[in-house]
GROMACS .gro file of C-alpha atoms in nm:
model
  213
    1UNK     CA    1   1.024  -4.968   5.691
    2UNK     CA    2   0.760  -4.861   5.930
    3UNK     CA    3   0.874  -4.683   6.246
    4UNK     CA    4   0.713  -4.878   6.535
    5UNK     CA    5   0.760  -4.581   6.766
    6UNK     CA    6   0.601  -4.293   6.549
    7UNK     CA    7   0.249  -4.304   6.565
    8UNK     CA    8   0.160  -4.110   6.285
    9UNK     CA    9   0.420  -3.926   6.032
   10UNK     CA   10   0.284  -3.554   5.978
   11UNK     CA   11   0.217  -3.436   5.630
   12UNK     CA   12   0.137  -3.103   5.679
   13UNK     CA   13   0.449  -2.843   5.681
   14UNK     CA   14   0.293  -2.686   6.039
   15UNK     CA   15   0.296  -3.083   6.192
   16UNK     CA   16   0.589  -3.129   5.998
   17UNK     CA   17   0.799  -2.820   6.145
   18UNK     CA   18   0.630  -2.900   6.550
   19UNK     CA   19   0.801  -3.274   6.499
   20UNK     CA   20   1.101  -3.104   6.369
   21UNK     CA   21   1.161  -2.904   6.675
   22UNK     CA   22   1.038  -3.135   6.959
   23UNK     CA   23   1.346  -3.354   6.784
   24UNK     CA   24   1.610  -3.038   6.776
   25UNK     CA   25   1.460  -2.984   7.145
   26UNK     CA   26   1.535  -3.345   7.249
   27UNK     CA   27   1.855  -3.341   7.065
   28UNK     CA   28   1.947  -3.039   7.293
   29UNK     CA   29   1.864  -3.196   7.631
   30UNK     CA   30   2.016  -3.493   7.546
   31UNK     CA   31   2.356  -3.273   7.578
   32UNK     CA   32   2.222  -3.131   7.866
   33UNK     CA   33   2.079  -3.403   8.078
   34UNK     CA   34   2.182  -3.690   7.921
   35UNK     CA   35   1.968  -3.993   7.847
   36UNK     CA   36   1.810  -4.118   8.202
   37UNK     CA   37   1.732  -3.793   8.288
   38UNK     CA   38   1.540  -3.678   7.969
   39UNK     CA   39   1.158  -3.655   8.001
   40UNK     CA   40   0.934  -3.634   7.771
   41UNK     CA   41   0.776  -3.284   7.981
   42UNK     CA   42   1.115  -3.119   7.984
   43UNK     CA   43   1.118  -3.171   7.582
   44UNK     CA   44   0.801  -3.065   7.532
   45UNK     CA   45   0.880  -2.718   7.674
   46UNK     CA   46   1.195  -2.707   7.496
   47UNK     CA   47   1.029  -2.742   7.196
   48UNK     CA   48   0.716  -2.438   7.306
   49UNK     CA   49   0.462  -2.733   7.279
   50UNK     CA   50   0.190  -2.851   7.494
   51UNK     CA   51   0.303  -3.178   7.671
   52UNK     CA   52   0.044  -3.390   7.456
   53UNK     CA   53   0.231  -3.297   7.129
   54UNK     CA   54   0.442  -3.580   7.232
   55UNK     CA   55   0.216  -3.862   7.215
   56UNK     CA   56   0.022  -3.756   6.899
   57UNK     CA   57   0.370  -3.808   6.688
   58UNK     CA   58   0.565  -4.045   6.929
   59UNK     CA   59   0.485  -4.367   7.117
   60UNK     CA   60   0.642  -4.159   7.413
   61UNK     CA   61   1.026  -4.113   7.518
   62UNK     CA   62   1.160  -4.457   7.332
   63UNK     CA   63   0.999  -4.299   6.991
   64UNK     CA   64   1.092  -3.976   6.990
   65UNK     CA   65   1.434  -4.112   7.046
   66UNK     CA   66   1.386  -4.373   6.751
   67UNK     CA   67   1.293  -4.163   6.513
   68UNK     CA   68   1.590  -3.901   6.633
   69UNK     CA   69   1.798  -4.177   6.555
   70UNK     CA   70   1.673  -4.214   6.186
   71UNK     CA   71   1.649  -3.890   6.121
   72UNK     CA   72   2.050  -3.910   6.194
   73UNK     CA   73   2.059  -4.182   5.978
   74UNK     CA   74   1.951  -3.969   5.675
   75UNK     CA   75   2.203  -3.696   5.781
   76UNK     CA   76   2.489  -3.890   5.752
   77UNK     CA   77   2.352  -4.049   5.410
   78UNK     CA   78   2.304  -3.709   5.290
   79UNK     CA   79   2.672  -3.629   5.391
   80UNK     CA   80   2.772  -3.954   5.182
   81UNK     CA   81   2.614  -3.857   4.917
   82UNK     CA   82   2.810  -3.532   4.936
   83UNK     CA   83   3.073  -3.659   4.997
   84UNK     CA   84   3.082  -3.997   4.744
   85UNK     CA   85   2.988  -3.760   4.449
   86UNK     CA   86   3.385  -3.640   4.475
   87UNK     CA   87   3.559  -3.924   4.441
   88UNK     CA   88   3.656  -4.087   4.152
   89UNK     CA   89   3.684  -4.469   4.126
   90UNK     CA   90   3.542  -4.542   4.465
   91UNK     CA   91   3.665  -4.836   4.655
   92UNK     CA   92   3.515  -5.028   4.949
   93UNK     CA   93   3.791  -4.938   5.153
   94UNK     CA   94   3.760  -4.582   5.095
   95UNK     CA   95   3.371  -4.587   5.121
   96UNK     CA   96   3.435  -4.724   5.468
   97UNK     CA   97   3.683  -4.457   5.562
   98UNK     CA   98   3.443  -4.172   5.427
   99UNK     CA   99   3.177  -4.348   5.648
  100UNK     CA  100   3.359  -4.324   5.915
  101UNK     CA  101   3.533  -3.938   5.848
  102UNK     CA  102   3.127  -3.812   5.853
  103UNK     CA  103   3.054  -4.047   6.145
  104UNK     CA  104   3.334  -3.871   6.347
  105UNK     CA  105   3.217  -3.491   6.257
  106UNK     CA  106   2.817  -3.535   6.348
  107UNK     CA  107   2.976  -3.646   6.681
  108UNK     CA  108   3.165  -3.333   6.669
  109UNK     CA  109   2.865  -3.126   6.615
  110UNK     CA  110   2.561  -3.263   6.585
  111UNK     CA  111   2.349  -3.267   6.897
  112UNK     CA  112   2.292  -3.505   7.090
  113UNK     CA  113   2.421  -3.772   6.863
  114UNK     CA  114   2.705  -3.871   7.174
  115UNK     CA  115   2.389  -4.025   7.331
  116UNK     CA  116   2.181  -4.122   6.982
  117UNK     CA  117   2.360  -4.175   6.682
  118UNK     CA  118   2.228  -4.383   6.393
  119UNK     CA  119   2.329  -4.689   6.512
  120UNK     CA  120   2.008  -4.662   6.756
  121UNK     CA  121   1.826  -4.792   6.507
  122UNK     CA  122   1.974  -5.131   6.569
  123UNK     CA  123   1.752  -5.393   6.731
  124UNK     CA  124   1.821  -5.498   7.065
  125UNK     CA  125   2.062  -5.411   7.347
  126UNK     CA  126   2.043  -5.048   7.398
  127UNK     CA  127   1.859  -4.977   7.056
  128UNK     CA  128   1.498  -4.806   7.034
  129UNK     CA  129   1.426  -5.058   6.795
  130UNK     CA  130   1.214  -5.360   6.949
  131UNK     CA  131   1.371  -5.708   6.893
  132UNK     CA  132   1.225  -5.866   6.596
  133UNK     CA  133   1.160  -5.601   6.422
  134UNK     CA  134   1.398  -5.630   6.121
  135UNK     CA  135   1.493  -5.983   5.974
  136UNK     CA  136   1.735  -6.193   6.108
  137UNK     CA  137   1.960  -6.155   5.864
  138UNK     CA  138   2.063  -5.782   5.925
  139UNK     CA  139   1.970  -5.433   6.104
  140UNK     CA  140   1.830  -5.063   5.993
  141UNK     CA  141   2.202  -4.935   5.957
  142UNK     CA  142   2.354  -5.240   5.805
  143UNK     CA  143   2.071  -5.290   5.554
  144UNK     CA  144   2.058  -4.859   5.479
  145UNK     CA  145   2.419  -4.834   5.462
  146UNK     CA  146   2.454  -5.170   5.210
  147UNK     CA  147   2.164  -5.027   4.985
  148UNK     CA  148   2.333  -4.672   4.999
  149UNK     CA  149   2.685  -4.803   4.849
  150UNK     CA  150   2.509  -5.066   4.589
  151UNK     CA  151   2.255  -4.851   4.430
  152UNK     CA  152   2.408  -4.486   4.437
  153UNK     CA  153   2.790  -4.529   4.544
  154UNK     CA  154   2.820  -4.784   4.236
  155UNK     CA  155   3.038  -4.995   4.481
  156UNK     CA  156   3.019  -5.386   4.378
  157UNK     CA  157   2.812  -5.626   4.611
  158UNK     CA  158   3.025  -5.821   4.878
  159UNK     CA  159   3.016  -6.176   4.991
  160UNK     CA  160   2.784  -6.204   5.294
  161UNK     CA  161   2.709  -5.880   5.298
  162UNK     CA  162   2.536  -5.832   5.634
  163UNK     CA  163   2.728  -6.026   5.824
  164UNK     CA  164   3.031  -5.783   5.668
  165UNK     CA  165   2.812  -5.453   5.746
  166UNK     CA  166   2.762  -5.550   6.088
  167UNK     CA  167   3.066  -5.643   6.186
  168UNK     CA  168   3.223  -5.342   6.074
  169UNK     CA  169   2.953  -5.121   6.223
  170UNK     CA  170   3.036  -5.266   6.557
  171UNK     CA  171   3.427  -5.240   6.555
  172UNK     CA  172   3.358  -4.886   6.419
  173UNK     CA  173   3.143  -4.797   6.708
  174UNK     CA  174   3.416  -4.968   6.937
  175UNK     CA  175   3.686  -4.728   6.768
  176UNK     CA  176   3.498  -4.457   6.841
  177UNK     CA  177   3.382  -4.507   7.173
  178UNK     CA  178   3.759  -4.538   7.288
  179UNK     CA  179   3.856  -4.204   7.087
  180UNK     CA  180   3.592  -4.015   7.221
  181UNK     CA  181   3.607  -4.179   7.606
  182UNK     CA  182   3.741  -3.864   7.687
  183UNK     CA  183   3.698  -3.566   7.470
  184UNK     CA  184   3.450  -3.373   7.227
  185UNK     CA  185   3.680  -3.403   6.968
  186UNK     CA  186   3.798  -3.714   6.995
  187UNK     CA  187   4.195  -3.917   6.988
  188UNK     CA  188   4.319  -3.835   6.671
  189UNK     CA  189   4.534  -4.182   6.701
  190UNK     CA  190   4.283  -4.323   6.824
  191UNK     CA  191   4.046  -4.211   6.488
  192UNK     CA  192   4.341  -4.327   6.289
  193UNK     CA  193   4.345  -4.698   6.400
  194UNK     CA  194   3.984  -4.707   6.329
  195UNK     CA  195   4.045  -4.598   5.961
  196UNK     CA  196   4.348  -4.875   5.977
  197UNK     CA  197   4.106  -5.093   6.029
  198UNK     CA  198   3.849  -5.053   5.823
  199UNK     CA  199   4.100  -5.029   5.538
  200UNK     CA  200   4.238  -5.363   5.642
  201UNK     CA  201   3.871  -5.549   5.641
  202UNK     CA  202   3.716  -5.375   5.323
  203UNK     CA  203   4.049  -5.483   5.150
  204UNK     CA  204   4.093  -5.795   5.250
  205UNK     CA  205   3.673  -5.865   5.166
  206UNK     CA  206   3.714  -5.745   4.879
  207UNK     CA  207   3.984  -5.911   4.757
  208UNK     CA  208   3.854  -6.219   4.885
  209UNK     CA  209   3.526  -6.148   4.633
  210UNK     CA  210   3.793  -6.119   4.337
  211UNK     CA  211   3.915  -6.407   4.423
  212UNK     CA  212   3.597  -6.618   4.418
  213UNK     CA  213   3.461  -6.482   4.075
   0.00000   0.00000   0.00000
């Protein structure tokens, strides 16, 4: 899918490493600052480029923070894959709670993903995306994360799948906003309940999908 707020993608490994660290500079302030605050000026010398760097890569602020959102996308699919590729006999249930065990470290360490995680690339609300972007029928993160546990977690396809994804994306970002309200590290009990549920609604989907074969 194209990203509306990248106006070119570099190809060259010198264009390639300058996008690389006005993203790692942005991901920095975005501790610092936080969101309102960031400008595209202050991450531009963060990142030892000239302010006009920016806008040959990014359609400004709201694209630079897009395509830091994907790129934390593909982190935590690269963790999965990590991750997946040491479990035997994979369930939906347990995909979910591996899902949400990476989701939980990144915002542990990764920067700046307290202010953009992944789910940024949702359309709508607070997202980077522009409404209307993606199909009706799902979002970036649902449709990635879907893909991700048909074709290389093996995991059998559910029943209305999007409707499934997104609704567990959003109670999972729900769970974690409470457990991390107040700290870096998050509730532990609070992290707990969110793998409760998750358990709960991958089981009871998918035995819902046994039942209907």
């Amino acid at each position: 899918m194209n990203n509306p707020g990248l106006r070119r993608r570099p190809v060259q490994k010198r264009s390639i490493d300058r996008v690389e660290r006005i993203l790692d500079a942005c991901a920095r302030l975005l501790d610092e600052v936080g969101l309102d605050a960031l400008t595209t000026a202050d991450v531009a010398r963060s990142a030892g480029v000239p302010g006009g760097t920016i806008y040959q890569f990014f359609d400004g602020k709201s694209g630079m923070l897009r395509e830091l959102a994907l790129r934390n996308l593909e982190l935590l699919l690269v963790r999965l894959r990590r991750r997946m590729a040491e479990q035997d006999g994979l369930t939906w249930p347990r995909a979910a709670e591996l899902v949400l065990t990476e989701t939980v470290e990144m915002r542990r360490t990764v920067p700046g993903f307290t202010v953009v995680d992944f789910a940024d690339t949702r359309p709508g609300g607070s997202s980077f995306l522009p409404p209307g972007t993606v199909k009706e029928s799902g979002d970036v993160l649902a449709e990635r994360l879907y893909h991700f546990a048909l074709k290389e977690a093996g995991l059998p396809p559910l029943p209305d799948p999007y409707r499934v994804m997104r609704l567990a994306i959003q109670a999972t970002a729900a769970a974690l906003q409470l457990a991390f309200a107040a700290s870096r590290e998050g509730d532990p009990a609070m992290i707990e309940q969110g793998h409760r549920l998750l358990r709960a609604y991958f089981a009871d989907v998918a035995s819902a999908q046994c039942t209907e074969r």
